[in-house]
CSV table of C-alpha atoms in Angstrom, one decimal:
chain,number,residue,atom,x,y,z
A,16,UNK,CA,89.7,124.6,92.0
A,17,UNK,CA,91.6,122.4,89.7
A,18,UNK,CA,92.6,119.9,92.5
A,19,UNK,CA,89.0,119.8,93.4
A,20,UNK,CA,87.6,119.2,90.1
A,21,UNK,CA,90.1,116.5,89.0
A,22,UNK,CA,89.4,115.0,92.3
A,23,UNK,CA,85.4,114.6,91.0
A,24,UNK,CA,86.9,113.4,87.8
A,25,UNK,CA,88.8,110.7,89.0
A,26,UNK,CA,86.8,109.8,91.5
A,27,UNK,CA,84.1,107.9,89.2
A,28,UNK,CA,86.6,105.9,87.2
A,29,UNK,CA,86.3,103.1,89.8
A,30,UNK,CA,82.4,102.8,88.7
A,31,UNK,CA,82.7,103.6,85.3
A,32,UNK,CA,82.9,101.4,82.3
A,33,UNK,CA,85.5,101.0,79.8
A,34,UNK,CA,84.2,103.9,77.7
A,35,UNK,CA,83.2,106.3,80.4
A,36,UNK,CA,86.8,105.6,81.8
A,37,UNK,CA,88.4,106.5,78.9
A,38,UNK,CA,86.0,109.6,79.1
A,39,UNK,CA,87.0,110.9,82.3
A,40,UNK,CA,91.0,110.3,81.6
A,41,UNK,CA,90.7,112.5,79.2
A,42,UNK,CA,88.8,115.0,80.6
A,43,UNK,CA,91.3,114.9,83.4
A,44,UNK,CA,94.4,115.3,81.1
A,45,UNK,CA,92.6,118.3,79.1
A,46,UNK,CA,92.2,120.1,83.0
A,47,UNK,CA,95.8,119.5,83.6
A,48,UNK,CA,96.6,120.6,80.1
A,49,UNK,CA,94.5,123.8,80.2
A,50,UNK,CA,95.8,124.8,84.0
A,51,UNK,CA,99.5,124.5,83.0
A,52,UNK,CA,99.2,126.5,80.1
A,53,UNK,CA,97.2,129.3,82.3
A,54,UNK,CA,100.0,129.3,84.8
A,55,UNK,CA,102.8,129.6,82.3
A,56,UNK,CA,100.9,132.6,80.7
A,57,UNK,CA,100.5,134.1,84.2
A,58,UNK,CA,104.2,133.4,85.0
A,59,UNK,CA,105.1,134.7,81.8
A,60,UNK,CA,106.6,131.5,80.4
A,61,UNK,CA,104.6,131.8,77.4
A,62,UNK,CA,104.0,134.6,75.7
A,63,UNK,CA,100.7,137.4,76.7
A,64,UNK,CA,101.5,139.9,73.7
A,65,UNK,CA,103.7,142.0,76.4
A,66,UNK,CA,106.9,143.8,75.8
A,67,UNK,CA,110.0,141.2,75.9
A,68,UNK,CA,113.3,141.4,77.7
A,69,UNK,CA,114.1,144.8,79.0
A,70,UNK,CA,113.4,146.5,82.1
A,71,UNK,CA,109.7,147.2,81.1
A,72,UNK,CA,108.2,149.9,80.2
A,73,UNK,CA,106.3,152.8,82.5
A,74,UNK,CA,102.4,153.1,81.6
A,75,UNK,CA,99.6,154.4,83.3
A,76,UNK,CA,97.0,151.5,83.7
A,77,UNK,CA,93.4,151.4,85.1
A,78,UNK,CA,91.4,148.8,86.0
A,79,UNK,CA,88.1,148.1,84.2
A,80,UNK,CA,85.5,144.8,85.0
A,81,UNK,CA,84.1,142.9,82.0
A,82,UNK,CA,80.7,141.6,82.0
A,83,UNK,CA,79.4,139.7,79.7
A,84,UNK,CA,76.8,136.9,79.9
A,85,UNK,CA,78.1,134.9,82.9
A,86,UNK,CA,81.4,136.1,82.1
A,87,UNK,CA,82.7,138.5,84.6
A,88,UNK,CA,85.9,139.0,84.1
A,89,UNK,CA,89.6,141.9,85.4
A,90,UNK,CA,91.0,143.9,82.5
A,91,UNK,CA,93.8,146.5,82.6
A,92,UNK,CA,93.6,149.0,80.0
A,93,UNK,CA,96.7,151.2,79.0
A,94,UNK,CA,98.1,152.9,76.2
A,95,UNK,CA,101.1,152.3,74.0
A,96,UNK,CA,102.1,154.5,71.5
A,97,UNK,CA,99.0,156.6,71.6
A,98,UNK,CA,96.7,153.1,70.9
A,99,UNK,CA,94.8,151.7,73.7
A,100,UNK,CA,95.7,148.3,74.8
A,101,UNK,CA,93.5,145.6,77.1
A,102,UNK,CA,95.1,142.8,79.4
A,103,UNK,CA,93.1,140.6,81.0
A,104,UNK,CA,94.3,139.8,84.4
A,105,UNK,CA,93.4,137.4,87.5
A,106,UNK,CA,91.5,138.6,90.4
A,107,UNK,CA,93.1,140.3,93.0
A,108,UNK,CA,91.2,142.5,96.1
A,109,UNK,CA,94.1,145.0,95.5
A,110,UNK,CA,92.2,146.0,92.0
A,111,UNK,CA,88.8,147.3,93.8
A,112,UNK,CA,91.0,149.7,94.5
A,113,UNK,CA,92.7,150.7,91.6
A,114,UNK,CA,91.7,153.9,89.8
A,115,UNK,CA,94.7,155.2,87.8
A,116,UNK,CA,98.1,153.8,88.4
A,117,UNK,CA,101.5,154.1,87.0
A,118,UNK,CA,102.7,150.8,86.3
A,119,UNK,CA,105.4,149.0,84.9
A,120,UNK,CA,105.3,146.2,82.1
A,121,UNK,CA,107.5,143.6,80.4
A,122,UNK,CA,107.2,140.2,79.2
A,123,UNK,CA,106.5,138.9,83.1
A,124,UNK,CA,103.7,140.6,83.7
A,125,UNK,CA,102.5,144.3,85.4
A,126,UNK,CA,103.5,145.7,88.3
A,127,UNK,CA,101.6,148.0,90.0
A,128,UNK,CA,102.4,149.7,92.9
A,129,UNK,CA,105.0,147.4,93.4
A,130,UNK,CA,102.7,144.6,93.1
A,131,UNK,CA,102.7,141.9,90.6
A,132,UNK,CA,99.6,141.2,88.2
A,133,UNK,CA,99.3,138.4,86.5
A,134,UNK,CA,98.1,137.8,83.2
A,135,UNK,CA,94.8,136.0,82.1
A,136,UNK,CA,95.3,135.9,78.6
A,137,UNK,CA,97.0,137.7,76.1
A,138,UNK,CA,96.7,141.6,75.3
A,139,UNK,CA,93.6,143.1,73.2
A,140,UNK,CA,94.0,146.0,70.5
A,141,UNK,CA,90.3,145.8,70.9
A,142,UNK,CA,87.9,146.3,73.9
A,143,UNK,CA,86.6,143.4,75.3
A,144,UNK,CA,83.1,142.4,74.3
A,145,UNK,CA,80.2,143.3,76.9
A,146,UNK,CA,80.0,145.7,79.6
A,147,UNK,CA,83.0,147.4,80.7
A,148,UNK,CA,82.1,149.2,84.1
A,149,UNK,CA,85.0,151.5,85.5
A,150,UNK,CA,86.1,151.5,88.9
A,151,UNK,CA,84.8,154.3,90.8
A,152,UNK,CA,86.6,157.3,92.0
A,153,UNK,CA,86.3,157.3,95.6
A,154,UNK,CA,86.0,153.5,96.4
A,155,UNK,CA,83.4,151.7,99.0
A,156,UNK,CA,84.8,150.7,102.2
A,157,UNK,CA,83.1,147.7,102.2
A,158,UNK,CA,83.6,146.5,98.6
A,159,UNK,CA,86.6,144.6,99.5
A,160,UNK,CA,84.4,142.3,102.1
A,161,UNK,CA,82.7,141.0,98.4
A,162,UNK,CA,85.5,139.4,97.3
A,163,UNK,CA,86.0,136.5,99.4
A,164,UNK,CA,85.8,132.5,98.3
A,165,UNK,CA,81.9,132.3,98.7
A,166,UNK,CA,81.5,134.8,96.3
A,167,UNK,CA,83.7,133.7,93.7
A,168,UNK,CA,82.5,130.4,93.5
A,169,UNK,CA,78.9,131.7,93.2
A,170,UNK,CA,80.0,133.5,91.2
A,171,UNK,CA,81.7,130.7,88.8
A,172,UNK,CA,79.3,128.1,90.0
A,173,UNK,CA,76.5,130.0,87.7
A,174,UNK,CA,77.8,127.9,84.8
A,175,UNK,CA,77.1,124.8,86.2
A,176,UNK,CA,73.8,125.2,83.9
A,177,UNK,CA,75.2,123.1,81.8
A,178,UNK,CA,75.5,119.9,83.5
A,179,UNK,CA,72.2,118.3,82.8
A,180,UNK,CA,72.6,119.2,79.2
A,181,UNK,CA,76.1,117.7,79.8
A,182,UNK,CA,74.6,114.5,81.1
A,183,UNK,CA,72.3,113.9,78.7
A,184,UNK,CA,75.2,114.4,75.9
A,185,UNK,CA,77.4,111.7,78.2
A,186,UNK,CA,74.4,109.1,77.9
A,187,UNK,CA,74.0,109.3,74.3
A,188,UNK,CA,77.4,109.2,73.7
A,189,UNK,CA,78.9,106.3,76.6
A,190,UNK,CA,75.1,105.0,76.9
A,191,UNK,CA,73.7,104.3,80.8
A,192,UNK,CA,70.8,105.2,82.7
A,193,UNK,CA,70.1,107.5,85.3
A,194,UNK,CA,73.3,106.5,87.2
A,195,UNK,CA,75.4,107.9,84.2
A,196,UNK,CA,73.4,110.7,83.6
A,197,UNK,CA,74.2,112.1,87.4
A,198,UNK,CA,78.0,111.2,87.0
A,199,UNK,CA,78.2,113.3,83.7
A,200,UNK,CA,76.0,116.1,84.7
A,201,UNK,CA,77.9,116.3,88.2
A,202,UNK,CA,81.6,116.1,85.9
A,203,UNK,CA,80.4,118.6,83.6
A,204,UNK,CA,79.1,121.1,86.1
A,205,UNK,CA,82.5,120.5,88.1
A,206,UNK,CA,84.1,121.3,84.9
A,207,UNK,CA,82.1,124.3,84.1
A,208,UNK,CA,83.0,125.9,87.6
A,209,UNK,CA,86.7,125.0,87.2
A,210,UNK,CA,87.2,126.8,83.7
A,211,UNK,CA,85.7,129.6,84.7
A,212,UNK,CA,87.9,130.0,87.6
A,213,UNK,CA,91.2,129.0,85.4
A,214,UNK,CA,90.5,131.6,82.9
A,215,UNK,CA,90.2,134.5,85.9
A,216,UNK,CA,86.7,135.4,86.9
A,217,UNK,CA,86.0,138.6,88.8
A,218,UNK,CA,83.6,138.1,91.9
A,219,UNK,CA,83.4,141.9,92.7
């Protein structure tokens, strides 16, 4: 998603003036900005409010989906010392699955089952705003045929809404006509789509 969205980007600078170049350059450097810090919060390179050092700790987690507005979004909810905790965590077709699992954390992330989880963001002492909906305890058969690429990007694409508004921000600001207006709304919709993906959207 990021490739694609910086190609978008770049791809107007030969038509763009001055201004509107120095526009998309910096949009393109805040995209590369943002991904790299995702990743090293994912990697654990930076820090997602998860035990350091060690060999981990043993929890039980389940897996819980936020939504909330357009925001729909993996959470893994655990206990530590008798306090529950929330970890938001990218998609993966493993967690459709997932009722209650023992699992193992420390600074590089959760393991469950063996399997690595990677984290979204950092650890809650709070619930997450919105609806939390609980995975069910015998799981559909066919929920794991709802998680493919199409749905995720329809899923993320729903916050293209605000390209036009986008736009219409880019003329006032770098001036143009119609021609500019279409190149912002189209960037901004591109952008929309890629931060929604980057900060771990849940398509089931």
């Amino acid at each position: 998603m990021t490739i694609g969205t910086l190609a978008i980007t770049i791809a107007w600078v030969p038509f763009a003036d001055p201004e509107q170049v120095a526009m998309l350059v910096t949009l393109a450097a805040i995209i590369l900005g943002y991904t790299g810090f995702r990743f090293a919060v994912a990697l654990g390179y930076l820090p997602a409010g998860l035990p350091r050092g060690g060999a981990g700790r043993e929890v039980v987690v389940r897996r819980v989906r936020q939504q909330h507005r357009l925001v729909s979004r993996s959470w893994l909810e655990f206990a530590v010392g008798g306090e529950n905790r929330w970890l938001p965590v990218y998609f993966e077709p493993v967690l459709v699955t997932m009722t209650q699992e023992s699992a193992e954390i420390s600074g590089r992330g959760v393991a469950v089952g063996g399997r690595r989880m990677y984290p979204s963001g950092r650890v809650r002492d709070s619930e997450p705003v919105g609806r939390l909906v609980d995975n069910p305890t015998r799981t559909d058969p066919t929920a794991l045929s709802r998680t493919g690429f199409g749905r995720r990007l329809v899923l993320d694409a729903q916050s293209a809404v605000v390209g036009p508004f986008a736009g219409l921000l880019w003329v006032y600001v770098a001036g143009g006509g119609i021609g500019a207006f279409a190149v912002g709304t189209i960037v901004a919709a591109a952008a929309a789509t890629w931060l929604c993906a980057v900060r771990g959207s849940d398509p089931s």
